[in-house]
Short mmCIF file of C-alpha atoms in Angstrom, two decimals:
data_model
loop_
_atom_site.label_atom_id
_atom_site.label_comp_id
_atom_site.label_asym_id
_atom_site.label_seq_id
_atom_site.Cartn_x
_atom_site.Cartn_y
_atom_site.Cartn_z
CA UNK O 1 49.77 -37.02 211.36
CA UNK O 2 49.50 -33.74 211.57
CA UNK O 3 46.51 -33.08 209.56
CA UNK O 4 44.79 -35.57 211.76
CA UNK O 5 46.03 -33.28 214.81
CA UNK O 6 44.69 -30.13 213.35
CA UNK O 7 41.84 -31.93 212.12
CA UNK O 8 41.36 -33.70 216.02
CA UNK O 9 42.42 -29.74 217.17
CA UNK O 10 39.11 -27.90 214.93
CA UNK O 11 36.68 -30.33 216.24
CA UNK O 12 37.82 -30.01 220.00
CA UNK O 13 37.32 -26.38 219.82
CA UNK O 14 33.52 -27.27 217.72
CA UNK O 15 33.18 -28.90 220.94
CA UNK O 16 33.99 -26.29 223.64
CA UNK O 17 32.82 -23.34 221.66
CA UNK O 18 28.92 -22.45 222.96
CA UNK O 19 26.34 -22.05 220.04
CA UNK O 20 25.97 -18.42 220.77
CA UNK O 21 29.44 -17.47 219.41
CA UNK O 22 28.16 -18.18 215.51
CA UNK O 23 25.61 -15.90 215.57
CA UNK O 24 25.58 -12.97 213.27
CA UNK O 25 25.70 -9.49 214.91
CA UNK O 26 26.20 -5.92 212.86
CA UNK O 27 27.86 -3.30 215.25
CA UNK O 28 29.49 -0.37 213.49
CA UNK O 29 32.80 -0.17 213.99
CA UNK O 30 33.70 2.09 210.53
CA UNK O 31 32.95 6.05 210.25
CA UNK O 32 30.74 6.17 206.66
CA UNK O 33 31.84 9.07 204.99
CA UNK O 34 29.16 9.36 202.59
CA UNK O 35 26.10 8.71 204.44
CA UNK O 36 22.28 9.32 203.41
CA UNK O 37 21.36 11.71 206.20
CA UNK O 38 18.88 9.72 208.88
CA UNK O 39 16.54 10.78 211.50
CA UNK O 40 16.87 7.74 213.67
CA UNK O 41 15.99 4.15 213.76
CA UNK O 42 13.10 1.86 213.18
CA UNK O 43 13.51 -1.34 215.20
CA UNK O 44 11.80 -3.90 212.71
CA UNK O 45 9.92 -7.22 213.37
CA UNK O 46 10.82 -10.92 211.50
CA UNK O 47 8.74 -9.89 208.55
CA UNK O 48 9.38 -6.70 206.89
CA UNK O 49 7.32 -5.36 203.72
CA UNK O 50 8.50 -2.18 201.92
CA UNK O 51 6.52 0.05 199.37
CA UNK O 52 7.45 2.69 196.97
CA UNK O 53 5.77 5.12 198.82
CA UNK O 54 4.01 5.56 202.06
CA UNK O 55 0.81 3.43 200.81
CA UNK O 56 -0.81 -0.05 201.49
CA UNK O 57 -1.89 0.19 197.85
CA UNK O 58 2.02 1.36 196.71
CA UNK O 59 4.13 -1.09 194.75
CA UNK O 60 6.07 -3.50 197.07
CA UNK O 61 9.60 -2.67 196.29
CA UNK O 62 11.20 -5.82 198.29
CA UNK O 63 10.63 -8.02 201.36
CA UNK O 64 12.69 -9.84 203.60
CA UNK O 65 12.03 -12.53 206.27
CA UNK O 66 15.15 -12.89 208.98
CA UNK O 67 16.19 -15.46 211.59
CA UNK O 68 18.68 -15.28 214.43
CA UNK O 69 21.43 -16.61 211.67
CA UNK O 70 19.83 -15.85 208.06
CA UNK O 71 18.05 -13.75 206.04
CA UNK O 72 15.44 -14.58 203.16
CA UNK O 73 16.23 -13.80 200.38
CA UNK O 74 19.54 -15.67 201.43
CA UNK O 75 21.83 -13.30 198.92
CA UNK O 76 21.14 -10.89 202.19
CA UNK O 77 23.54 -9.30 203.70
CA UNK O 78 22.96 -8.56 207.38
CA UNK O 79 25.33 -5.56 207.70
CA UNK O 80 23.37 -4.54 204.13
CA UNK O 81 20.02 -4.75 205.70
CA UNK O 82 20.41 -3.41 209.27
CA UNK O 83 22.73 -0.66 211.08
CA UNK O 84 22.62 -2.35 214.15
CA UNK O 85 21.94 -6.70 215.12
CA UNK O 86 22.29 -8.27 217.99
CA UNK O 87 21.04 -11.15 217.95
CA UNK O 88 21.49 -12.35 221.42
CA UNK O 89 19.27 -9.14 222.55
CA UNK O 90 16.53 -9.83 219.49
CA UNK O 91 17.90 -6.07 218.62
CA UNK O 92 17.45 -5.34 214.84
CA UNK O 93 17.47 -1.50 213.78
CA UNK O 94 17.30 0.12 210.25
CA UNK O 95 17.96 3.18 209.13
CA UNK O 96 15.24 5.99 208.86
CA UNK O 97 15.36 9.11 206.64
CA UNK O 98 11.23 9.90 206.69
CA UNK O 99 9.02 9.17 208.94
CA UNK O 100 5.09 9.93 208.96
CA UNK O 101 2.41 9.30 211.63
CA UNK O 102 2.13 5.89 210.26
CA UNK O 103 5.42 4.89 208.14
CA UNK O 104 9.02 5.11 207.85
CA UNK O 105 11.46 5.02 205.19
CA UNK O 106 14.00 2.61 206.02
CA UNK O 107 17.87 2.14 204.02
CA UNK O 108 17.39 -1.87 203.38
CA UNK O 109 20.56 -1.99 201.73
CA UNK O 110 23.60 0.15 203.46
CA UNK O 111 25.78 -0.62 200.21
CA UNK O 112 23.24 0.43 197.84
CA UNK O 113 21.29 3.86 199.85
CA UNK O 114 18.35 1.84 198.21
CA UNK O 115 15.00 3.07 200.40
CA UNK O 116 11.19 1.81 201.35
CA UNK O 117 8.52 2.61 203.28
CA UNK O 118 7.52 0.42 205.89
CA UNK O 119 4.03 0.44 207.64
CA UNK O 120 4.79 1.06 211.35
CA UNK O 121 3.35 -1.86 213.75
CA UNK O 122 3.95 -0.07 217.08
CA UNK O 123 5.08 3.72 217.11
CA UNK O 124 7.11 3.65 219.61
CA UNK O 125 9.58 1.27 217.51
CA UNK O 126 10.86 4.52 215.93
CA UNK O 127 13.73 6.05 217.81
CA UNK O 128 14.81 9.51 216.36
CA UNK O 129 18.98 9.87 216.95
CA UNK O 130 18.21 12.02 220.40
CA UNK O 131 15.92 9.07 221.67
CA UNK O 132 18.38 6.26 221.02
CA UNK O 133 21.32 8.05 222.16
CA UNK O 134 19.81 9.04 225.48
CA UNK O 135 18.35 5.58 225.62
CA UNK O 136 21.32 3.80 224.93
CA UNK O 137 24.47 6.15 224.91
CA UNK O 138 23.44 6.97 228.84
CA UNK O 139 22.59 3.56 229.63
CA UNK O 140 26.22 1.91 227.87
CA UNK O 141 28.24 4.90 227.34
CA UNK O 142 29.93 5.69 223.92
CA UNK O 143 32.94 4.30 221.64
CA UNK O 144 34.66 6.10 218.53
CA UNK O 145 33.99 4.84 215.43
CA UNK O 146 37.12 4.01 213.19
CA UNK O 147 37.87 6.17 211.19
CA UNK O 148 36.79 9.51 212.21
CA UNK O 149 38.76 12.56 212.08
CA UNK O 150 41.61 14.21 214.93
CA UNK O 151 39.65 17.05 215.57
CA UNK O 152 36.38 14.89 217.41
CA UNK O 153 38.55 14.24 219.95
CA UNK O 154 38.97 17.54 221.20
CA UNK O 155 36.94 17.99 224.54
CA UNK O 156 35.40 21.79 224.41
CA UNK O 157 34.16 23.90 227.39
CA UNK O 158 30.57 24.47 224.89
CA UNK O 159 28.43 22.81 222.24
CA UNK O 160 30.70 24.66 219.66
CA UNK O 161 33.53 24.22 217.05
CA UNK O 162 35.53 27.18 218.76
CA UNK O 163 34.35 26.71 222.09
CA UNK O 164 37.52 26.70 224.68
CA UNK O 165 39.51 23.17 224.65
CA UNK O 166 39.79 21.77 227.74
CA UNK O 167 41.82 18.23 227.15
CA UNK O 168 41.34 15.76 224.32
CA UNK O 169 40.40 11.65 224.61
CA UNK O 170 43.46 9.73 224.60
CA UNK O 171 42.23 5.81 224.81
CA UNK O 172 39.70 6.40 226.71
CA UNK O 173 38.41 2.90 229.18
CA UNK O 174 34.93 4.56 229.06
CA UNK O 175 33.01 7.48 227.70
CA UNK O 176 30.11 8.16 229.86
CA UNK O 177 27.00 10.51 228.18
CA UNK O 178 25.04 13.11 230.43
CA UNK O 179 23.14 15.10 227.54
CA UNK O 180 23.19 15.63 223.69
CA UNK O 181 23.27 19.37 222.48
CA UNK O 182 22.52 19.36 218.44
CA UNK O 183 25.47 17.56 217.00
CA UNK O 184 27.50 17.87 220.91
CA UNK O 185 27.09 15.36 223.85
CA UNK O 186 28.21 16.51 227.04
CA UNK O 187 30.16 13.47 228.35
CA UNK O 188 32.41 12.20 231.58
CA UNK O 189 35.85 10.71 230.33
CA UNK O 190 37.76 7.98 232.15
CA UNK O 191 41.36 8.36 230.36
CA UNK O 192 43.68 4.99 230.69
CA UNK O 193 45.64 7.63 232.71
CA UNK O 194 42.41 7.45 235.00
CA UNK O 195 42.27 11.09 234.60
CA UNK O 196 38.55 12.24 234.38
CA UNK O 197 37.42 14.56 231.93
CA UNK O 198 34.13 16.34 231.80
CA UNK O 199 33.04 18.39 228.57
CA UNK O 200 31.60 18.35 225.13
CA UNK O 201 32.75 15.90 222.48
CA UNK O 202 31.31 16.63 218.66
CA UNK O 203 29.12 13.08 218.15
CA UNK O 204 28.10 13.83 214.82
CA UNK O 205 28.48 15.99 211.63
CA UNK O 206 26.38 18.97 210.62
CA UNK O 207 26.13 16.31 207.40
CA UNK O 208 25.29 14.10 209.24
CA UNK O 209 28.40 11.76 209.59
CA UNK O 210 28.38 9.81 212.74
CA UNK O 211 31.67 9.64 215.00
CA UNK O 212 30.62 8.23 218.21
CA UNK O 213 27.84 5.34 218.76
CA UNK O 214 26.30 3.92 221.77
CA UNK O 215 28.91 0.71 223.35
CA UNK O 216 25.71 -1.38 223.40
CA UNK O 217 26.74 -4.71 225.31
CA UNK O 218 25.87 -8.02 224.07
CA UNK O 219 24.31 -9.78 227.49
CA UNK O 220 20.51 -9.45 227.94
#
């Protein structure tokens, strides 16, 4: 009886659950602390073709073909392949460390650091990190990633380590960006004391590491 309840209890919820809440979305959530050092991101199309080097005539090194809920060739890992998926938005970015007037080296496997070029079929899919944080960090605002050291959350007076401190983020409801300064983003804290702070937050590493991503939402 009562694996027929749980059974009757699983297919109810089948039932009421919308389609949209199997698909497969990457957000990152985790601070990597030993990160190839990127320029920005390449938002690919449902086809992508990489070569040993930045040549139609180069070696293909790998290819993959994607859906909305798989990947070809199906041992694929989205959260491998991409650093950001939404799938709801049609939103799928890889990592760039090169980029040339026509190509950019992409990371197509996050685990691995492996790297190809892909030929670029509009230019204006490349986003360096400035572009996509003032495109999407203004637009969303920010979140922490897990992970990430004390010190970040310090809220200095300058775009420097030993710039004044004027408060620190303590569970923030919303981090709102006005500009990015190097490795600095001058931001507007709402605390969940609903104290605002204003001042710069470190967003990023001089290596590189990444602390603080754009809160992109899921709705179109």
């Amino acid at each position: 009886m009562k694996k027929l309840l749980s059974l009757i209890l699983v297919l109810f919820g089948l039932f009421l659950s919308p389609l949209k809440s199997f698909a497969i979305d990457v957000i990152p959530r985790y601070v990597n602390l030993n990160p190839t050092r990127t320029i920005g991101f390449y938002q690919v199309s449902n086809g992508i073709t990489l070569h040993k080097e930045a040549d139609e005539k180069s070696p293909v090194v790998h290819s993959f073909t994607w859906s909305k809920d798989k990947i070809f060739p199906e041992n694929t890992k989205f959260e491998d392949l991409f650093i950001l998926y939404i799938s709801q938005r049609d939103l799928a970015l890889m990592n760039v460390v090169d980029e040339t007037e026509d190509w950019v080296q992409v990371i197509y496997n996050n685990s691995t650091g492996s790297k190809g070029w892909i030929k670029k079929d509009d230019p204006y899919r490349f986003m360096s990190w400035i572009n996509f944080m003032n495109m999407y960090g203004k637009k969303y605002g920010l979140y922490e990633l897990q992970g990430a050291p004390n010190y970040i959350n310090d809220i200095k007076s300058a775009p420097a380590d030993n710039a004044q401190s004027l408060g620190t983020l303590n569970h923030p409801e919303k981090i709102n960006l006005n500009v990015i300064r190097g490795n600095f983003a001058l931001v507007n804290v709402y605390d969940l004391d609903r104290t605002p702070k204003t001042g710069f937050i470190r967003w990023r590493s001089d290596e590189g590491v990444i602390y603080f991503f754009p809160d992109i939402k899921y709705s179109k």
